[in-house]
PDB file of C-alpha atoms in Angstrom:
ATOM      1  CA  MET Z   1      14.755 -14.007 -11.600  1.00  0.00           C
ATOM      2  CA  LYS Z   2      16.323 -10.775 -10.478  1.00  0.00           C
ATOM      3  CA  ASN Z   3      13.580  -8.749 -12.178  1.00  0.00           C
ATOM      4  CA  LEU Z   4      10.866 -10.835 -10.528  1.00  0.00           C
ATOM      5  CA  SER Z   5      12.446 -10.305  -7.107  1.00  0.00           C
ATOM      6  CA  GLU Z   6      12.668  -6.577  -7.714  1.00  0.00           C
ATOM      7  CA  MET Z   7       9.058  -6.485  -8.859  1.00  0.00           C
ATOM      8  CA  LEU Z   8       7.875  -8.319  -5.759  1.00  0.00           C
ATOM      9  CA  LYS Z   9       9.889  -5.990  -3.546  1.00  0.00           C
ATOM     10  CA  LYS Z  10       8.348  -2.942  -5.262  1.00  0.00           C
ATOM     11  CA  ALA Z  11       4.863  -4.421  -4.867  1.00  0.00           C
ATOM     12  CA  GLN Z  12       5.452  -4.977  -1.148  1.00  0.00           C
ATOM     13  CA  GLU Z  13       6.724  -1.420  -0.754  1.00  0.00           C
ATOM     14  CA  MET Z  14       3.672  -0.054  -2.561  1.00  0.00           C
ATOM     15  CA  GLN Z  15       1.379  -2.161  -0.389  1.00  0.00           C
ATOM     16  CA  ALA Z  16       3.010  -0.754   2.745  1.00  0.00           C
ATOM     17  CA  ARG Z  17       2.674   2.811   1.429  1.00  0.00           C
ATOM     18  CA  MET Z  18      -0.960   2.108   0.545  1.00  0.00           C
ATOM     19  CA  GLY Z  19      -1.608   1.053   4.148  1.00  0.00           C
ATOM     20  CA  ASP Z  20       0.004   4.268   5.362  1.00  0.00           C
ATOM     21  CA  MET Z  21      -2.128   6.285   2.944  1.00  0.00           C
ATOM     22  CA  GLN Z  22      -5.303   4.599   4.185  1.00  0.00           C
ATOM     23  CA  ALA Z  23      -4.333   5.439   7.762  1.00  0.00           C
ATOM     24  CA  GLU Z  24      -3.753   9.059   6.729  1.00  0.00           C
ATOM     25  CA  LEU Z  25      -7.217   9.220   5.171  1.00  0.00           C
ATOM     26  CA  ASP Z  26      -8.696   8.531   8.612  1.00  0.00           C
ATOM     27  CA  HIS Z  27      -7.371  11.935   9.669  1.00  0.00           C
ATOM     28  CA  VAL Z  28      -8.533  13.833   6.572  1.00  0.00           C
ATOM     29  CA  GLU Z  29     -11.810  15.704   6.950  1.00  0.00           C
ATOM     30  CA  VAL Z  30     -13.708  17.384   4.131  1.00  0.00           C
ATOM     31  CA  GLU Z  31     -16.774  19.576   4.272  1.00  0.00           C
ATOM     32  CA  GLY Z  32     -19.644  19.665   1.817  1.00  0.00           C
ATOM     33  CA  THR Z  33     -22.153  22.504   1.838  1.00  0.00           C
ATOM     34  CA  ALA Z  34     -25.552  23.142   0.286  1.00  0.00           C
ATOM     35  CA  GLY Z  35     -28.188  25.837   0.386  1.00  0.00           C
ATOM     36  CA  ALA Z  36     -25.654  28.701   0.433  1.00  0.00           C
ATOM     37  CA  GLY Z  37     -23.939  27.169   3.447  1.00  0.00           C
ATOM     38  CA  MET Z  38     -27.092  26.530   5.452  1.00  0.00           C
ATOM     39  CA  VAL Z  39     -26.323  22.795   5.520  1.00  0.00           C
ATOM     40  CA  LYS Z  40     -22.818  21.461   6.155  1.00  0.00           C
ATOM     41  CA  VAL Z  41     -21.676  17.849   6.233  1.00  0.00           C
ATOM     42  CA  VAL Z  42     -18.211  16.718   7.353  1.00  0.00           C
ATOM     43  CA  LEU Z  43     -16.824  13.366   6.173  1.00  0.00           C
ATOM     44  CA  THR Z  44     -13.597  11.533   6.930  1.00  0.00           C
ATOM     45  CA  GLY Z  45     -11.233  10.653   4.124  1.00  0.00           C
ATOM     46  CA  LYS Z  46     -12.849   7.213   4.047  1.00  0.00           C
ATOM     47  CA  GLY Z  47     -16.328   8.668   3.565  1.00  0.00           C
ATOM     48  CA  ASP Z  48     -17.648   8.240   7.106  1.00  0.00           C
ATOM     49  CA  MET Z  49     -19.941  11.085   8.169  1.00  0.00           C
ATOM     50  CA  LYS Z  50     -18.602  12.937  11.203  1.00  0.00           C
ATOM     51  CA  SER Z  51     -21.104  15.744  11.560  1.00  0.00           C
ATOM     52  CA  VAL Z  52     -24.072  17.580  10.111  1.00  0.00           C
ATOM     53  CA  SER Z  53     -24.601  21.271  10.801  1.00  0.00           C
ATOM     54  CA  LEU Z  54     -27.924  22.975  10.046  1.00  0.00           C
ATOM     55  CA  ASP Z  55     -28.417  26.729  10.075  1.00  0.00           C
ATOM     56  CA  PRO Z  56     -31.350  27.548  12.399  1.00  0.00           C
ATOM     57  CA  SER Z  57     -32.990  29.622   9.661  1.00  0.00           C
ATOM     58  CA  ILE Z  58     -33.920  26.513   7.691  1.00  0.00           C
ATOM     59  CA  PHE Z  59     -36.256  25.452  10.454  1.00  0.00           C
ATOM     60  CA  SER Z  60     -38.490  28.460   9.846  1.00  0.00           C
ATOM     61  CA  SER Z  61     -39.450  26.758   6.619  1.00  0.00           C
ATOM     62  CA  GLU Z  62     -42.180  24.165   6.768  1.00  0.00           C
ATOM     63  CA  ASP Z  63     -40.714  22.358   3.779  1.00  0.00           C
ATOM     64  CA  LYS Z  64     -39.041  19.318   5.346  1.00  0.00           C
ATOM     65  CA  GLU Z  65     -38.203  17.858   1.917  1.00  0.00           C
ATOM     66  CA  VAL Z  66     -36.023  20.871   1.051  1.00  0.00           C
ATOM     67  CA  VAL Z  67     -33.936  20.342   4.204  1.00  0.00           C
ATOM     68  CA  GLU Z  68     -33.579  16.654   3.408  1.00  0.00           C
ATOM     69  CA  ASP Z  69     -32.477  17.476  -0.153  1.00  0.00           C
ATOM     70  CA  LEU Z  70     -29.922  19.973   1.166  1.00  0.00           C
ATOM     71  CA  ILE Z  71     -28.432  17.355   3.495  1.00  0.00           C
ATOM     72  CA  VAL Z  72     -28.111  14.907   0.619  1.00  0.00           C
ATOM     73  CA  ALA Z  73     -26.525  17.579  -1.602  1.00  0.00           C
ATOM     74  CA  ALA Z  74     -23.996  18.550   1.101  1.00  0.00           C
ATOM     75  CA  HIS Z  75     -23.139  14.896   1.693  1.00  0.00           C
ATOM     76  CA  ASN Z  76     -22.627  14.283  -2.029  1.00  0.00           C
ATOM     77  CA  GLN Z  77     -20.353  17.320  -2.317  1.00  0.00           C
ATOM     78  CA  ALA Z  78     -18.279  16.147   0.649  1.00  0.00           C
ATOM     79  CA  LYS Z  79     -18.072  12.623  -0.797  1.00  0.00           C
ATOM     80  CA  THR Z  80     -16.761  14.045  -4.078  1.00  0.00           C
ATOM     81  CA  LYS Z  81     -14.107  15.930  -2.129  1.00  0.00           C
ATOM     82  CA  VAL Z  82     -13.149  12.690  -0.346  1.00  0.00           C
ATOM     83  CA  ALA Z  83     -12.693  10.974  -3.705  1.00  0.00           C
ATOM     84  CA  ASP Z  84     -10.574  13.886  -4.963  1.00  0.00           C
ATOM     85  CA  ALA Z  85      -8.388  13.822  -1.829  1.00  0.00           C
ATOM     86  CA  ALA Z  86      -7.939  10.046  -2.112  1.00  0.00           C
ATOM     87  CA  ALA Z  87      -7.054  10.350  -5.805  1.00  0.00           C
ATOM     88  CA  GLU Z  88      -4.473  13.017  -4.985  1.00  0.00           C
ATOM     89  CA  LYS Z  89      -2.898  10.809  -2.314  1.00  0.00           C
ATOM     90  CA  MET Z  90      -2.891   7.877  -4.735  1.00  0.00           C
ATOM     91  CA  LYS Z  91      -1.207  10.063  -7.331  1.00  0.00           C
ATOM     92  CA  ASP Z  92       1.523  10.836  -4.794  1.00  0.00           C
ATOM     93  CA  LEU Z  93       1.807   7.139  -3.986  1.00  0.00           C
ATOM     94  CA  THR Z  94       2.127   6.078  -7.620  1.00  0.00           C
ATOM     95  CA  GLY Z  95       4.699   8.743  -8.418  1.00  0.00           C
ATOM     96  CA  GLY Z  96       2.326  10.845 -10.495  1.00  0.00           C
ATOM     97  CA  LEU Z  97       1.191   8.025 -12.767  1.00  0.00           C
ATOM     98  CA  ASP Z  98      -2.475   8.314 -13.606  1.00  0.00           C
ATOM     99  CA  LEU Z  99      -4.582   5.287 -12.757  1.00  0.00           C
ATOM    100  CA  PRO Z 100      -6.756   3.711 -15.423  1.00  0.00           C
ATOM    101  CA  PRO Z 101     -10.269   5.155 -15.710  1.00  0.00           C
ATOM    102  CA  GLY Z 102     -12.679   3.381 -13.420  1.00  0.00           C
ATOM    103  CA  PHE Z 103      -9.939   2.105 -11.096  1.00  0.00           C
ATOM    104  CA  LYS Z 104     -11.323   1.918  -7.592  1.00  0.00           C
ATOM    105  CA  MET Z 105      -9.157   2.183  -4.534  1.00  0.00           C
ATOM    106  CA  PRO Z 106      -9.503  -0.645  -2.016  1.00  0.00           C
ATOM    107  CA  PHE Z 107     -11.475   1.321   0.562  1.00  0.00           C
TER     108      PHE Z 107
END
């Protein structure tokens, strides 16, 4: 029974640290760019979009679809950075143990 008690205690500790990590991710901001920096998107560590910045020069173009594609590309880059930051925090949380491929964090 001692091992089971220790395991439950460790699980509770990890759950508490996971909550702290999720709170920290609220304060993380990452930036994705596209079109040589003409489009910038900022996301929180949880993937919520905070801002979009468009260089005025892209409005001289009449190609609306290009601007839309650049926004999507910048958002995707920022989202990848969010995933990388979350994975790094999870690695710290798990003591450097790699998580199984395909493991999704709970947020």
